[in-house]
PDB file of C-alpha atoms in Angstrom:
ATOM      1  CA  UNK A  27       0.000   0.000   0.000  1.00 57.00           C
ATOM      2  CA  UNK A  28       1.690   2.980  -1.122  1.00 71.00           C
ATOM      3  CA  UNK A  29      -0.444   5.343  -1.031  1.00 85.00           C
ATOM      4  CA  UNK A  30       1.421   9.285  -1.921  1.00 88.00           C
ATOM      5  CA  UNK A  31      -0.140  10.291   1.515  1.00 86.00           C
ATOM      6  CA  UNK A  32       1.895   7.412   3.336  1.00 89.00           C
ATOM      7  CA  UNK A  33       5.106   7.631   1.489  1.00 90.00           C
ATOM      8  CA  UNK A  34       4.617  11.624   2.455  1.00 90.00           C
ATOM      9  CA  UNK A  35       4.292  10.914   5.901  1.00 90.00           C
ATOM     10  CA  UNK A  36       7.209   8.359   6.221  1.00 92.00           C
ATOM     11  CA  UNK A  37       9.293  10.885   4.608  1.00 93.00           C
ATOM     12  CA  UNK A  38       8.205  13.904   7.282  1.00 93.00           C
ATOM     13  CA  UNK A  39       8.833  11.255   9.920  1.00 95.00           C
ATOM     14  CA  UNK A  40      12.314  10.244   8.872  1.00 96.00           C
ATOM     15  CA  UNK A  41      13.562  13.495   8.052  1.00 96.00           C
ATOM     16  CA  UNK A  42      12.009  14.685  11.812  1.00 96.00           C
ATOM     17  CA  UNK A  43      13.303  11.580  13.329  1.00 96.00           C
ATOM     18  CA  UNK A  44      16.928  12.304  11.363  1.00 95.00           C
ATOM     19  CA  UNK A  45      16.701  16.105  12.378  1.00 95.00           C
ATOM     20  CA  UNK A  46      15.941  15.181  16.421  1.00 94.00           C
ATOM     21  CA  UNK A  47      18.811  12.779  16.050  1.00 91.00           C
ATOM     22  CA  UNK A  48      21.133  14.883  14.423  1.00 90.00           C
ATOM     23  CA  UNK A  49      20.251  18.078  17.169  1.00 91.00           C
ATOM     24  CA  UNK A  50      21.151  15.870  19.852  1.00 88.00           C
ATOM     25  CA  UNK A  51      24.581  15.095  18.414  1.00 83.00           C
ATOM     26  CA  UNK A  52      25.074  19.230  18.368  1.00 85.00           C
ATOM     27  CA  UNK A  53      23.424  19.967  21.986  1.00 84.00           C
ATOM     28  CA  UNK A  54      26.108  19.781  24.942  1.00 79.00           C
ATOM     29  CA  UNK A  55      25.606  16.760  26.764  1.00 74.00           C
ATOM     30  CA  UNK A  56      27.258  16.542  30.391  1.00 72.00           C
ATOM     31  CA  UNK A  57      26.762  12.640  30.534  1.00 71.00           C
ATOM     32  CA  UNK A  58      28.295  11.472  26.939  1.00 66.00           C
ATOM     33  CA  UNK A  59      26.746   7.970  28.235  1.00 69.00           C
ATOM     34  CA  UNK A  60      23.038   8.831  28.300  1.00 79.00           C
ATOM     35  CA  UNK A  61      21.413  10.061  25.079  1.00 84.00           C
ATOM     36  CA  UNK A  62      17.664  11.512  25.169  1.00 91.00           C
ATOM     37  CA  UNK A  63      16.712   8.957  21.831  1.00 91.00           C
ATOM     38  CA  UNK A  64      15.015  11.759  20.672  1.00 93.00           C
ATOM     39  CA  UNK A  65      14.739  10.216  16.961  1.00 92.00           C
ATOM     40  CA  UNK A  66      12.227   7.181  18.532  1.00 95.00           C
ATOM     41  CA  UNK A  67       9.870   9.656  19.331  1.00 96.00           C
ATOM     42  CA  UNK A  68       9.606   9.942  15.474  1.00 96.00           C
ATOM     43  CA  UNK A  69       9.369   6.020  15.393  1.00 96.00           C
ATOM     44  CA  UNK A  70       6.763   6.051  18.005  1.00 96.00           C
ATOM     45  CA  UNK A  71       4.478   8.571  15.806  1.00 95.00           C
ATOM     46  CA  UNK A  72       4.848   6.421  13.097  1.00 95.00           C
ATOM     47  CA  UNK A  73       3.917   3.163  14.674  1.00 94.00           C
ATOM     48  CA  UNK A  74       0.550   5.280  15.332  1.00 92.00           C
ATOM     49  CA  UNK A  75       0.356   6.822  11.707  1.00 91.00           C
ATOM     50  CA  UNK A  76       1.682   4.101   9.403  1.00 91.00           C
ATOM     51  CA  UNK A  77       1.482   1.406  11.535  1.00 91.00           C
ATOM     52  CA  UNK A  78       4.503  -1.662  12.041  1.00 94.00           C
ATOM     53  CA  UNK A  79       6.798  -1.064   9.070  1.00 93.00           C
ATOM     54  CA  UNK A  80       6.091   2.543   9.336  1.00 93.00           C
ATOM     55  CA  UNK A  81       8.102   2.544  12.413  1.00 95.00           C
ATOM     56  CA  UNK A  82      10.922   0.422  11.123  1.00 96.00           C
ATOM     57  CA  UNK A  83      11.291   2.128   8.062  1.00 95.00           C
ATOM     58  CA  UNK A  84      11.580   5.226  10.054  1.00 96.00           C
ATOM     59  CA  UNK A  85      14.090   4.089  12.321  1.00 96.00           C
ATOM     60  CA  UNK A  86      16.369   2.401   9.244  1.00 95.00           C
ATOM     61  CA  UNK A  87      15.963   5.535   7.420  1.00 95.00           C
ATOM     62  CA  UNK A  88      17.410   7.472  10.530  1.00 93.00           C
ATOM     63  CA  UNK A  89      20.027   5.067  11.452  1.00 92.00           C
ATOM     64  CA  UNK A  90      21.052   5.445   7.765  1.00 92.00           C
ATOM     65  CA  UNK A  91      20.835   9.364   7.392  1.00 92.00           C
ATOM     66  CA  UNK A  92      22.741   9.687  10.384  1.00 89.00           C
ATOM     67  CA  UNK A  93      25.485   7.322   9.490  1.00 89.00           C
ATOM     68  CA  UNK A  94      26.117   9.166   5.902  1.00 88.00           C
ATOM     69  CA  UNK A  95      26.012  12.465   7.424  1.00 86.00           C
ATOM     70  CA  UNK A  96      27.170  11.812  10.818  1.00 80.00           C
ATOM     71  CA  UNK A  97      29.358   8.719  11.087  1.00 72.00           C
ATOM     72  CA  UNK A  98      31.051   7.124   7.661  1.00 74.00           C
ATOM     73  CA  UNK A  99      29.616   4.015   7.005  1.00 76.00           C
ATOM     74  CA  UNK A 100      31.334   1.618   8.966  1.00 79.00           C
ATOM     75  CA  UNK A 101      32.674   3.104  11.810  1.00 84.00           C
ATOM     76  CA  UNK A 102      31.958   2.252  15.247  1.00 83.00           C
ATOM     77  CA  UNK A 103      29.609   4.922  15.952  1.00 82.00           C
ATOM     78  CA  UNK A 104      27.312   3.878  13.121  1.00 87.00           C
ATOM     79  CA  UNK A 105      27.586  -0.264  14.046  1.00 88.00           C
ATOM     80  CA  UNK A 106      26.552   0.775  17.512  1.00 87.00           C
ATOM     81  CA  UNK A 107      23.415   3.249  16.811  1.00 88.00           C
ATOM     82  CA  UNK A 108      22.392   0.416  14.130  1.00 91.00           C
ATOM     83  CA  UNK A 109      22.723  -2.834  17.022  1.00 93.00           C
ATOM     84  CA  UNK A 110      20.814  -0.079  18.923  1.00 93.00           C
ATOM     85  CA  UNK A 111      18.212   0.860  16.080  1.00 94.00           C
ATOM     86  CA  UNK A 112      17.581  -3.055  15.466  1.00 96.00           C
ATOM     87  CA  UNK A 113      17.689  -4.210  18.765  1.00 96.00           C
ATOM     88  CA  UNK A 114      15.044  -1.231  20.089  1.00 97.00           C
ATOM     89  CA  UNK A 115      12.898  -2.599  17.195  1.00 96.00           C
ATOM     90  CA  UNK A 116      13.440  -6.280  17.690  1.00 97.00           C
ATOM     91  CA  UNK A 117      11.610  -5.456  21.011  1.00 97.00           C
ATOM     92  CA  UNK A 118       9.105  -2.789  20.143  1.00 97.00           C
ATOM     93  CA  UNK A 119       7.534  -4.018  17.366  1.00 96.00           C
ATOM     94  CA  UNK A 120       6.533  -7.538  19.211  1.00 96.00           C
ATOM     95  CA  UNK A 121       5.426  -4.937  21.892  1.00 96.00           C
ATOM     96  CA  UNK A 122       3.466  -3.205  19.779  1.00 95.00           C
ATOM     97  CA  UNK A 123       1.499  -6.695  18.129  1.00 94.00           C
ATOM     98  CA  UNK A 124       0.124  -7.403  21.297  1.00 93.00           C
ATOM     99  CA  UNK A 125      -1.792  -4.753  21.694  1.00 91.00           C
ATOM    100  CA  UNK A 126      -1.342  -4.293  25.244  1.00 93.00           C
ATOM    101  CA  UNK A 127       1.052  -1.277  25.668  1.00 95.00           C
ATOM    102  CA  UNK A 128       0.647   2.113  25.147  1.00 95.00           C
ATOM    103  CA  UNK A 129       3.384   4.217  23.543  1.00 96.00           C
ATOM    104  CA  UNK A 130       4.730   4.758  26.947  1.00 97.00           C
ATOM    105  CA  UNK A 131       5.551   0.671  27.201  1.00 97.00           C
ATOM    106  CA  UNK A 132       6.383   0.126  24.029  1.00 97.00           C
ATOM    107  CA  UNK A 133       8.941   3.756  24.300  1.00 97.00           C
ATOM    108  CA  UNK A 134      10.595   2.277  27.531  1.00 97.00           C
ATOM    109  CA  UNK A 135      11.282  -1.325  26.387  1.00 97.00           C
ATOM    110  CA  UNK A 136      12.965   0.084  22.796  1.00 97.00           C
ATOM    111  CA  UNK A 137      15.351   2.485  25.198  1.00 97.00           C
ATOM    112  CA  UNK A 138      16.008  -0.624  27.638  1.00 97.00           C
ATOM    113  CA  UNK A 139      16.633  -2.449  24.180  1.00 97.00           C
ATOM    114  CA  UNK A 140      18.753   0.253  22.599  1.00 95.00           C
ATOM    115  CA  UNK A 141      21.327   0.364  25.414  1.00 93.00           C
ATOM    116  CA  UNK A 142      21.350  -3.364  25.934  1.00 93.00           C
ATOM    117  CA  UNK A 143      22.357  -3.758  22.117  1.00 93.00           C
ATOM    118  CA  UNK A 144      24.308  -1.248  21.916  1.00 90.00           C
ATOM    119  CA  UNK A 145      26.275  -2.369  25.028  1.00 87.00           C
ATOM    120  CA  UNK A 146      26.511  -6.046  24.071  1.00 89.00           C
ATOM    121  CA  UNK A 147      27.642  -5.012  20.519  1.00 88.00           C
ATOM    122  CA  UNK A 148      30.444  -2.760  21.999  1.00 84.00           C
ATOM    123  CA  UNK A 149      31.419  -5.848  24.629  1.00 80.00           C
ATOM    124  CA  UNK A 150      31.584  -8.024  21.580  1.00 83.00           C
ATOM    125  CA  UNK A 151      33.486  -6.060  19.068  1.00 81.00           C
ATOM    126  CA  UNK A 152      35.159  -3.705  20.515  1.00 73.00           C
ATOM    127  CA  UNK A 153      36.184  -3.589  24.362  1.00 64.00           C
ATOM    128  CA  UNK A 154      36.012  -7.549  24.660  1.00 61.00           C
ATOM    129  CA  UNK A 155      35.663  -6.649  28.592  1.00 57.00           C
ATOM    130  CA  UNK A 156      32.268  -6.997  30.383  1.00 59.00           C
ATOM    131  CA  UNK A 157      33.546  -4.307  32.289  1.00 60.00           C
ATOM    132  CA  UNK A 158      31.082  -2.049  30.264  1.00 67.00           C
ATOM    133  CA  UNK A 159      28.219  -3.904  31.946  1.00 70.00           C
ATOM    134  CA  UNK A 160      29.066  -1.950  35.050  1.00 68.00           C
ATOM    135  CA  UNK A 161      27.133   0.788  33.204  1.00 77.00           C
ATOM    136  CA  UNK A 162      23.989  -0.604  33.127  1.00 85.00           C
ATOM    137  CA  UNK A 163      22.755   0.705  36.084  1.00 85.00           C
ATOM    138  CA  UNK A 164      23.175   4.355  34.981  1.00 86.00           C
ATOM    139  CA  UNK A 165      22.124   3.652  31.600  1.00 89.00           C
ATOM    140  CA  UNK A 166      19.166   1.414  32.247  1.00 93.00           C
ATOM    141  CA  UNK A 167      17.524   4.452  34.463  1.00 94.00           C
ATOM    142  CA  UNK A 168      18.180   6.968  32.000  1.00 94.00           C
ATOM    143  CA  UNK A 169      16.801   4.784  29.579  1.00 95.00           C
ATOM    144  CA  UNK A 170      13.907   4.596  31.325  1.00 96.00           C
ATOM    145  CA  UNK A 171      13.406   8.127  32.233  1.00 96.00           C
ATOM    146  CA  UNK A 172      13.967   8.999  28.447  1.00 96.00           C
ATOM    147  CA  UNK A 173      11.414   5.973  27.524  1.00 96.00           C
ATOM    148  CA  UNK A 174       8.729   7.931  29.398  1.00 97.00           C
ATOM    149  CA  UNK A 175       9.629  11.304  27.998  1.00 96.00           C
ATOM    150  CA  UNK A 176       9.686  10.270  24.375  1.00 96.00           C
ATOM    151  CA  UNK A 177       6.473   8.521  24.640  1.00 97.00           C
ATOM    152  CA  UNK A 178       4.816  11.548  26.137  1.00 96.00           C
ATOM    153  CA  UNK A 179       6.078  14.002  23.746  1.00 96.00           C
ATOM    154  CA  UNK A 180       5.036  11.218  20.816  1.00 96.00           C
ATOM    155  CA  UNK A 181       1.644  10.974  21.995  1.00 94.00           C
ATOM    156  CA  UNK A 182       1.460  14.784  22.163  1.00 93.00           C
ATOM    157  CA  UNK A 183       2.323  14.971  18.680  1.00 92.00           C
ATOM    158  CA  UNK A 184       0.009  12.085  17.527  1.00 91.00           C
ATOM    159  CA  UNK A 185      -3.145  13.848  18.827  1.00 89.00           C
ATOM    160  CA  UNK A 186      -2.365  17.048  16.516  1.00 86.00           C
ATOM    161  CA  UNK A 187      -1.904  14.303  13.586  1.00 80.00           C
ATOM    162  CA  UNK A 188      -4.707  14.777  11.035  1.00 70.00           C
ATOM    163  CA  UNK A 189      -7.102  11.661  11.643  1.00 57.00           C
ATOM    164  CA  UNK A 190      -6.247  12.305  15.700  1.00 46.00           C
ATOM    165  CA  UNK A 191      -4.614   9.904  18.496  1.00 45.00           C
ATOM    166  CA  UNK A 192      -4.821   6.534  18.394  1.00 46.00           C
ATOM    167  CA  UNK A 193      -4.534   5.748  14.699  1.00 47.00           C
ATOM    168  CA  UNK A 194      -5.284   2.309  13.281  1.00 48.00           C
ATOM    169  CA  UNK A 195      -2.591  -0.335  12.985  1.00 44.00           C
TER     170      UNK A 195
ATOM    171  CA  UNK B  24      -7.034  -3.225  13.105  1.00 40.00           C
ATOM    172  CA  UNK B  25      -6.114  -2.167  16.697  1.00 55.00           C
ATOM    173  CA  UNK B  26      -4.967   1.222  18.250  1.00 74.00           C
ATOM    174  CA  UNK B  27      -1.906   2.682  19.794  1.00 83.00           C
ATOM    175  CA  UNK B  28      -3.320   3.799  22.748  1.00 86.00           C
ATOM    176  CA  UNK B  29      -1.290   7.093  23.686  1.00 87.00           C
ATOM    177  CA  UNK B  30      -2.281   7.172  27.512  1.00 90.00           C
ATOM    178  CA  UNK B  31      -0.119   4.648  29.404  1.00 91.00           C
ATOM    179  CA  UNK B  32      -1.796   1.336  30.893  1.00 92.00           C
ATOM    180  CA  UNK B  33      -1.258  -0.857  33.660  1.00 94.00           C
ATOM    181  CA  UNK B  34       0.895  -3.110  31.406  1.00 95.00           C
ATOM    182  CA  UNK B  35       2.908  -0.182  30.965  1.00 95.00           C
ATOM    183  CA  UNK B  36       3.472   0.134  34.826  1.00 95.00           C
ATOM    184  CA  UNK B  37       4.062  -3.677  35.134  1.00 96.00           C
ATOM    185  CA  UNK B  38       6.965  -3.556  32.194  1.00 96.00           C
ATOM    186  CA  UNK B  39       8.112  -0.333  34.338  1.00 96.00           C
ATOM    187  CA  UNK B  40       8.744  -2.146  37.169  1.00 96.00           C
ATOM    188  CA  UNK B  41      10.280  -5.227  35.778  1.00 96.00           C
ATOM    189  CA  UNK B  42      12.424  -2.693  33.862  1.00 95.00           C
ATOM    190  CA  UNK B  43      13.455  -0.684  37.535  1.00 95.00           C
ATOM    191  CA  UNK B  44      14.084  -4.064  38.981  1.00 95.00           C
ATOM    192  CA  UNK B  45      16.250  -5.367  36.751  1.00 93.00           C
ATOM    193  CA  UNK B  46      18.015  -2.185  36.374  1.00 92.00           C
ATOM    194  CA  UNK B  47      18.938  -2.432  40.361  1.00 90.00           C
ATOM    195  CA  UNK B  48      19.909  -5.996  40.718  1.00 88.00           C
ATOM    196  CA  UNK B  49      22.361  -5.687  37.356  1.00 81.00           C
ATOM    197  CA  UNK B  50      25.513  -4.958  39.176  1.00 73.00           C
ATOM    198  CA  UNK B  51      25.076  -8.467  41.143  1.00 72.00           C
ATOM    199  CA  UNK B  52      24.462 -10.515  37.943  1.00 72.00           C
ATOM    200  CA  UNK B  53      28.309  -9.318  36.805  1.00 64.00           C
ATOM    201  CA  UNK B  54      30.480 -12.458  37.190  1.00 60.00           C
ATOM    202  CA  UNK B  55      33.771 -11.682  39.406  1.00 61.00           C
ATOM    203  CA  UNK B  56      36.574 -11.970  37.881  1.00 66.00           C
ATOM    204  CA  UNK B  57      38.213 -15.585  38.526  1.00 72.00           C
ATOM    205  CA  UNK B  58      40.831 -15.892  41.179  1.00 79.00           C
ATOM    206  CA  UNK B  59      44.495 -15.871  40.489  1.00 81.00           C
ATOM    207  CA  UNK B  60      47.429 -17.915  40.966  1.00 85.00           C
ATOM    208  CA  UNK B  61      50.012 -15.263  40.631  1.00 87.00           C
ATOM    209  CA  UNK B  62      50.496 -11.918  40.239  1.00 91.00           C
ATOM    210  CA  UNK B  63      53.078 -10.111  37.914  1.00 91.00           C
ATOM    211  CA  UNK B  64      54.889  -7.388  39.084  1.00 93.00           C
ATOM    212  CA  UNK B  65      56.616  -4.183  36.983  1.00 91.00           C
ATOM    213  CA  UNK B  66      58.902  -2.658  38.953  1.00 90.00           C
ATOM    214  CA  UNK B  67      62.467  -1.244  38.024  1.00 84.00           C
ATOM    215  CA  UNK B  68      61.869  -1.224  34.490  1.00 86.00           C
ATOM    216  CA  UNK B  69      61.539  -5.679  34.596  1.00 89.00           C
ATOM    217  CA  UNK B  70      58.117  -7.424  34.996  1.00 90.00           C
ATOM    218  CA  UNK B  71      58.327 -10.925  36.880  1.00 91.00           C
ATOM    219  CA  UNK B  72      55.804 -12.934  38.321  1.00 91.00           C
ATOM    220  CA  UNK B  73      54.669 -14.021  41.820  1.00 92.00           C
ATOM    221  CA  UNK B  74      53.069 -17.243  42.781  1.00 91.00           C
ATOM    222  CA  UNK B  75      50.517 -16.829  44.785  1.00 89.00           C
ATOM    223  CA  UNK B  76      49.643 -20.008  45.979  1.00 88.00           C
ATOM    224  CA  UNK B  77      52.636 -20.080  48.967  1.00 87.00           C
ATOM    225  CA  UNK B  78      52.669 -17.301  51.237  1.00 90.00           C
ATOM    226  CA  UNK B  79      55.533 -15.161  51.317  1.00 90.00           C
ATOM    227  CA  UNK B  80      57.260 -11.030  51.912  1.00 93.00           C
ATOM    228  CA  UNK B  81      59.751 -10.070  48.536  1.00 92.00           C
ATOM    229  CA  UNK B  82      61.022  -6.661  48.306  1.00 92.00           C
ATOM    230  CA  UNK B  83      60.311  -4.772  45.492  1.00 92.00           C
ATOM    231  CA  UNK B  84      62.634  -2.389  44.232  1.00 91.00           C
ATOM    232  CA  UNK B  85      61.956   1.545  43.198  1.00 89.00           C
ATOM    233  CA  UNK B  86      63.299   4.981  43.172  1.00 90.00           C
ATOM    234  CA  UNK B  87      62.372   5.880  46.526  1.00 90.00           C
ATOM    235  CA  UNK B  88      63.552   2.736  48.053  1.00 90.00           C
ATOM    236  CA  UNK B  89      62.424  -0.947  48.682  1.00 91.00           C
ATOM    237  CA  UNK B  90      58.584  -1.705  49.315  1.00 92.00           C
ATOM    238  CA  UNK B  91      57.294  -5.162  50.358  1.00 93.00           C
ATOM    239  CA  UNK B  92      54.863  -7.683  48.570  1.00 94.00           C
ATOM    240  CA  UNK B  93      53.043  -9.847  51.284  1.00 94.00           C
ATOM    241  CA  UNK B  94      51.482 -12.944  49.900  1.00 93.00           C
ATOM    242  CA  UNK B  95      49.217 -13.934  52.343  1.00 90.00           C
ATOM    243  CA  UNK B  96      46.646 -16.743  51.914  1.00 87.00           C
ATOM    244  CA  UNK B  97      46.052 -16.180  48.023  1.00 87.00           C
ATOM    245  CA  UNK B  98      46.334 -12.389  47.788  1.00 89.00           C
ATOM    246  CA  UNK B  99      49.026 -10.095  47.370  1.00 92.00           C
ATOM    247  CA  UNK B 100      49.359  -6.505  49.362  1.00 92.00           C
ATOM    248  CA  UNK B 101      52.071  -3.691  49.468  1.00 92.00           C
ATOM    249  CA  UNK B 102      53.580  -3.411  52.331  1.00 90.00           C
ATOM    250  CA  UNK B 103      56.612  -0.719  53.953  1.00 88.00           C
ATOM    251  CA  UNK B 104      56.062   1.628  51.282  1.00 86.00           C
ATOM    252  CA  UNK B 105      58.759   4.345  51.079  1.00 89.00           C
ATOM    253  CA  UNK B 106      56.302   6.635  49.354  1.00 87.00           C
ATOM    254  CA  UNK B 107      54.671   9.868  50.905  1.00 85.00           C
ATOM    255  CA  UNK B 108      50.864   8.902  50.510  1.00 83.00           C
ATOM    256  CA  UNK B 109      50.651   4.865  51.162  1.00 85.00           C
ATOM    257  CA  UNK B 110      47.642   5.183  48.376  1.00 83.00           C
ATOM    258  CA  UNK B 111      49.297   1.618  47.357  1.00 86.00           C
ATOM    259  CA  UNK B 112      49.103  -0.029  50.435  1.00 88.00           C
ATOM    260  CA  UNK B 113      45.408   0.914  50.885  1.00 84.00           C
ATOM    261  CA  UNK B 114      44.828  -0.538  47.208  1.00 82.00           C
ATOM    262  CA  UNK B 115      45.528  -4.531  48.156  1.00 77.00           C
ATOM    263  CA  UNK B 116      44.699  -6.996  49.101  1.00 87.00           C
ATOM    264  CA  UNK B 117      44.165  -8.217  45.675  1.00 87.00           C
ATOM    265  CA  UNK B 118      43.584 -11.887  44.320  1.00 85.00           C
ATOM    266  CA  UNK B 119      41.194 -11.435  40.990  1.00 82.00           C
ATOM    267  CA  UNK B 120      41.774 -11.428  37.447  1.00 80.00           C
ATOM    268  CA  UNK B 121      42.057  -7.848  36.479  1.00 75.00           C
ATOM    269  CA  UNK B 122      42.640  -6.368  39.798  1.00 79.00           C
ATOM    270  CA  UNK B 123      45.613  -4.235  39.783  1.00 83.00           C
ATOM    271  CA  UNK B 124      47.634  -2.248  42.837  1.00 87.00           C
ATOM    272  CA  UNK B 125      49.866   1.120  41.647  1.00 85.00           C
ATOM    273  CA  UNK B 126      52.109   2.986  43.004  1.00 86.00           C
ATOM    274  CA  UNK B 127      52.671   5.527  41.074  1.00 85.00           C
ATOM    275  CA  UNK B 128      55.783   7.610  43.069  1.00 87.00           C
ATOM    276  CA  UNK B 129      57.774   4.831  43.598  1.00 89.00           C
ATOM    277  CA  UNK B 130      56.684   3.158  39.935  1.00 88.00           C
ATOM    278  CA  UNK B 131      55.030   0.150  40.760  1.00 90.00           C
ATOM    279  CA  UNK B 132      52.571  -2.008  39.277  1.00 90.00           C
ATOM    280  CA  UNK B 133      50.995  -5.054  40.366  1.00 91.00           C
ATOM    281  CA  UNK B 134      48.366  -7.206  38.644  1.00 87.00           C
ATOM    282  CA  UNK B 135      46.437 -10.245  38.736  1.00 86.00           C
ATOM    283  CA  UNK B 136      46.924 -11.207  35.336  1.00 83.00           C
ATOM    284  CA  UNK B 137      44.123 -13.359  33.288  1.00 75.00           C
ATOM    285  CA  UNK B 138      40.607 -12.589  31.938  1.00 65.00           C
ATOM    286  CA  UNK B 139      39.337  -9.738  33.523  1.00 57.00           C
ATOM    287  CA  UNK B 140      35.589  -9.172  33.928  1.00 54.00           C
ATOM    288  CA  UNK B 141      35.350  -5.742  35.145  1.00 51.00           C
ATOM    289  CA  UNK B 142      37.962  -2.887  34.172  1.00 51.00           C
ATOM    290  CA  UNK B 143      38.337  -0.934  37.526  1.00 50.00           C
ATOM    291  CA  UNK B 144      36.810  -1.417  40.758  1.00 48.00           C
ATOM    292  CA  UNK B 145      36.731   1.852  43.347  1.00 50.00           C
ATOM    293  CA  UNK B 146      37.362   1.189  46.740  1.00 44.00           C
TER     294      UNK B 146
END
């Protein structure tokens, strides 16, 4: 189905979703460890827009802007926000198929996800130490604090969507 | 055809919590690093290794003078430290892979060599 109102709105979605992401790499950050995940909030409105692959096209399409403008293809900052891209997906999409979590759910468990890929991709490749681990704590709270904000700021945005909040799936 | 529902749900708390309590009880499910039989020792510009497994006192050489190693029931310690501060004697005992004593006036490293599991714990 491809519609030129869908393809329009996946393409306003990943270009917001690559603009968030890209702002947060320019923004100060005091605690290089903890990112906001601004992008998913993009993701999120697009699980409620376009439904399933709406979201992960949104979230490829950002990983992959990002990495060409942001990163060079290969290097480790790009292999680490893609295990994090894929791995926030691998979890919020099965969320999101059982119907039983609201953005807010289905925002914290991609964040957990995110930082739990992202960490076991860095142990694997490139520290070979699960020294890293010792991070989790800090991480998995900030994840979870940013889960919560994203999915607020995603439902905000949803209800000004034309066709209103809670679009069909 | 179902709906995103925007306002969060009880499921939402219940993933919440599982999230918080697995957040908290993550630094316990870190494996320690396994014990060592020796410890290697970089002192004097040489490195040379220590058994661990018999107890024993060897000096260790360095600019400000001779310190002690202790090996003491399966862990090593500095001991008679020549150097202002003591910070090394305060950093032993140490038996796991990965865990490391320094003295940094008198130029002194000593390590548990092997696998280690976590980079750097603060005492």
């Amino acid at each position: 189905m491809r519609s030129p109102a869908r393809l329009t709105t996946m393409a306003m979605l990943v270009a917001g979703a690559f603009a968030l992401a890209s702002l947060e790499r320019v923004l100060p950050n005091p605690f290089p460890m903890i990112r906001l995940g601004l992008g998913n909030i993009m993701t999120l409105v697009a699980f409620g827009t376009l439904g399933v692959s709406g979201g992960v096209w949104v979230t490829a399409g950002r990983v992959g802007l990002v990495a060409l403008l942001w990163g060079g293809l290969f290097s480790p900052a790009t292999v680490l926000s893609a295990a994090g891209g894929a791995a926030s997906l691998l979890v919020m999409v099965p969320l999101l198929l059982t119907g039983r979590f609201s953005f807010y759910g289905i925002s914290m468990g991609g964040a957990y996800a995110h930082i739990l890929g992202q960490l076991a991709v860095a142990t694997l490749l490139y520290v070979r130490s699960a020294g890293l681990m010792a991070l989790l704590p800090f991480m998995g709270a900030a994840a979870i604090a940013t889960g919560i904000l994203n999915a607020w700021v995603a439902g905000k945005l949803l209800a000004r969507y034309p066709g209103g909040s809670g679009s069909r799936v | 055809m179902m709906e995103v529902k925007t306002r969060p749900r009880i499921t939402d708390g219940a993933l919440l919590v599982l999230l918080a309590v697995f957040t908290a009880v993550s630094p316990r499910l870190l494996p320690a690093g396994a014990v060592g039989d020796r410890v290697l020792v970089q002192a004097g510009g040489k490195e040379w290794g220590v058994p661990l497994l018999e107890d024993g006192r060897r000096e260790v050489p360095g600019p400000l003078g001779p310190a002690v190693l202790v090996v003491e029931s399966g862990s090593a310690r500095l001991q008679n430290a020549p150097c202002p501060l003591k910070i090394c004697e305060r950093m032993g005992p140490i038996r796991r892979a990965g865990e490391v004593i320094v003295c940094l006036p008198n130029r002194i490293v000593v390590k548990v060599p092997g696998r280690e599991v976590v980079d750097a714990v603060t005492r």
